[in-house]
């Protein structure tokens, strides 16, 4: 299992504001903020971070990360926050039977073009 993920970004302030908005419906909060980094997590555990790149350092692009939602409504709220923020909508919230009949998710692109997902795994098949 992966303990945490961090992306290098070109504009830390803009990316931090965006992820604060996206991750709030999933129960994530800002755990710490420095001049060049910010960490998000739930229950006080650092799960996801953003680091401002140094001159010449390439930002993280074309990556994919999926954040676990505890309910279907959290996936919907994540998606609504992303659309309100003007992010590119890859796939709106829906059951994804190609993965599992219990897989409910949405996909958006962040400011760097990364594929960001919110997913809820239901206990039974979803319609």
Short mmCIF file of C-alpha atoms in Angstrom, two decimals:
data_model
loop_
_atom_site.label_atom_id
_atom_site.label_comp_id
_atom_site.label_asym_id
_atom_site.label_seq_id
_atom_site.Cartn_x
_atom_site.Cartn_y
_atom_site.Cartn_z
CA UNK A 1 0.00 0.00 0.00
CA UNK A 2 1.02 3.59 -0.55
CA UNK A 3 1.48 5.74 2.56
CA UNK A 4 1.25 9.15 0.90
CA UNK A 5 1.56 10.97 -2.42
CA UNK A 6 3.02 14.40 -3.20
CA UNK A 7 2.81 16.44 -6.40
CA UNK A 8 5.22 19.15 -7.52
CA UNK A 9 3.23 22.20 -8.67
CA UNK A 10 4.11 25.47 -10.38
CA UNK A 11 1.77 27.68 -8.33
CA UNK A 12 1.50 26.45 -4.75
CA UNK A 13 -1.04 29.05 -3.64
CA UNK A 14 -3.46 28.29 -6.49
CA UNK A 15 -3.05 24.51 -6.20
CA UNK A 16 -3.39 24.59 -2.41
CA UNK A 17 -6.62 26.61 -2.62
CA UNK A 18 -7.98 24.20 -5.21
CA UNK A 19 -7.16 21.04 -3.25
CA UNK A 20 -8.51 22.54 -0.03
CA UNK A 21 -11.82 22.98 -1.84
CA UNK A 22 -11.77 19.55 -3.50
CA UNK A 23 -10.69 17.50 -0.52
CA UNK A 24 -12.93 19.13 2.13
CA UNK A 25 -16.00 17.06 1.11
CA UNK A 26 -13.89 13.91 1.61
CA UNK A 27 -12.95 14.88 5.16
CA UNK A 28 -9.39 15.99 4.40
CA UNK A 29 -8.00 19.05 6.12
CA UNK A 30 -4.77 21.02 5.95
CA UNK A 31 -2.34 19.39 8.38
CA UNK A 32 0.54 21.79 7.84
CA UNK A 33 1.49 24.61 5.54
CA UNK A 34 4.99 25.87 4.81
CA UNK A 35 6.22 28.45 2.32
CA UNK A 36 6.98 25.70 -0.23
CA UNK A 37 4.64 22.84 0.80
CA UNK A 38 1.21 21.93 2.11
CA UNK A 39 -0.02 18.58 3.45
CA UNK A 40 -3.57 17.26 3.54
CA UNK A 41 -5.00 14.36 5.45
CA UNK A 42 -7.81 12.92 7.49
CA UNK A 43 -7.58 11.97 11.14
CA UNK A 44 -4.26 13.82 11.47
CA UNK A 45 -2.43 11.58 8.98
CA UNK A 46 -0.46 13.16 6.11
CA UNK A 47 -1.90 11.47 3.00
CA UNK A 48 -1.40 13.97 0.18
CA UNK A 49 0.93 16.90 -0.33
CA UNK A 50 1.86 19.63 -2.74
CA UNK A 51 5.37 20.99 -3.12
CA UNK A 52 6.33 24.10 -5.01
CA UNK A 53 8.93 23.19 -7.59
CA UNK A 54 12.37 24.71 -7.53
CA UNK A 55 13.61 26.63 -10.59
CA UNK A 56 13.99 24.15 -13.44
CA UNK A 57 12.14 21.36 -11.63
CA UNK A 58 9.33 19.85 -13.67
CA UNK A 59 5.84 19.79 -12.13
CA UNK A 60 3.95 16.53 -11.71
CA UNK A 61 1.82 16.04 -14.83
CA UNK A 62 -0.19 13.17 -16.28
CA UNK A 63 -0.36 11.44 -12.89
CA UNK A 64 -3.46 9.78 -11.50
CA UNK A 65 -4.52 9.71 -7.86
CA UNK A 66 -7.80 8.42 -6.45
CA UNK A 67 -9.13 9.70 -3.14
CA UNK A 68 -11.45 7.39 -1.18
CA UNK A 69 -14.88 8.74 -0.36
CA UNK A 70 -16.93 7.30 2.49
CA UNK A 71 -20.24 7.86 0.70
CA UNK A 72 -21.67 8.36 -2.75
CA UNK A 73 -22.68 11.90 -1.71
CA UNK A 74 -19.02 12.72 -1.00
CA UNK A 75 -18.12 11.78 -4.59
CA UNK A 76 -20.90 14.06 -5.82
CA UNK A 77 -19.72 16.91 -3.56
CA UNK A 78 -16.10 16.47 -4.72
CA UNK A 79 -17.29 16.67 -8.33
CA UNK A 80 -19.45 19.73 -7.65
CA UNK A 81 -16.48 21.49 -6.03
CA UNK A 82 -14.27 20.63 -9.01
CA UNK A 83 -16.77 21.90 -11.57
CA UNK A 84 -17.37 25.08 -9.53
CA UNK A 85 -13.59 25.63 -9.52
CA UNK A 86 -13.57 25.42 -13.33
CA UNK A 87 -11.66 22.15 -13.60
CA UNK A 88 -11.97 19.96 -16.68
CA UNK A 89 -14.56 17.26 -16.09
CA UNK A 90 -13.28 13.94 -17.43
CA UNK A 91 -16.12 11.75 -16.15
CA UNK A 92 -19.01 12.90 -13.96
CA UNK A 93 -20.05 10.77 -10.97
CA UNK A 94 -21.30 7.40 -12.12
CA UNK A 95 -21.10 3.68 -11.51
CA UNK A 96 -18.04 2.31 -13.29
CA UNK A 97 -18.92 -1.35 -14.03
CA UNK A 98 -15.70 -1.79 -16.03
CA UNK A 99 -13.97 -1.65 -12.62
CA UNK A 100 -16.72 -3.12 -10.41
CA UNK A 101 -20.51 -2.87 -10.04
CA UNK A 102 -19.73 -1.42 -6.60
CA UNK A 103 -17.41 1.33 -7.99
CA UNK A 104 -18.87 4.85 -8.01
CA UNK A 105 -16.46 7.60 -9.07
CA UNK A 106 -15.74 10.82 -10.90
CA UNK A 107 -12.59 12.07 -12.62
CA UNK A 108 -11.33 15.64 -13.16
CA UNK A 109 -8.09 17.32 -14.27
CA UNK A 110 -6.23 19.53 -11.80
CA UNK A 111 -4.31 22.72 -12.69
CA UNK A 112 -1.28 20.72 -13.89
CA UNK A 113 -3.38 18.28 -15.95
CA UNK A 114 -3.27 15.38 -13.47
CA UNK A 115 -6.23 12.98 -13.38
CA UNK A 116 -7.84 13.33 -9.95
CA UNK A 117 -10.53 10.87 -8.87
CA UNK A 118 -12.94 10.50 -5.98
CA UNK A 119 -14.21 6.94 -5.53
CA UNK A 120 -16.68 5.19 -3.25
CA UNK A 121 -16.77 1.41 -3.01
CA UNK A 122 -20.34 0.38 -2.19
CA UNK A 123 -21.09 -2.77 -0.22
CA UNK A 124 -23.54 -3.93 -2.93
CA UNK A 125 -24.02 -3.40 -6.67
CA UNK A 126 -25.01 0.15 -7.66
CA UNK A 127 -27.56 1.25 -10.25
#
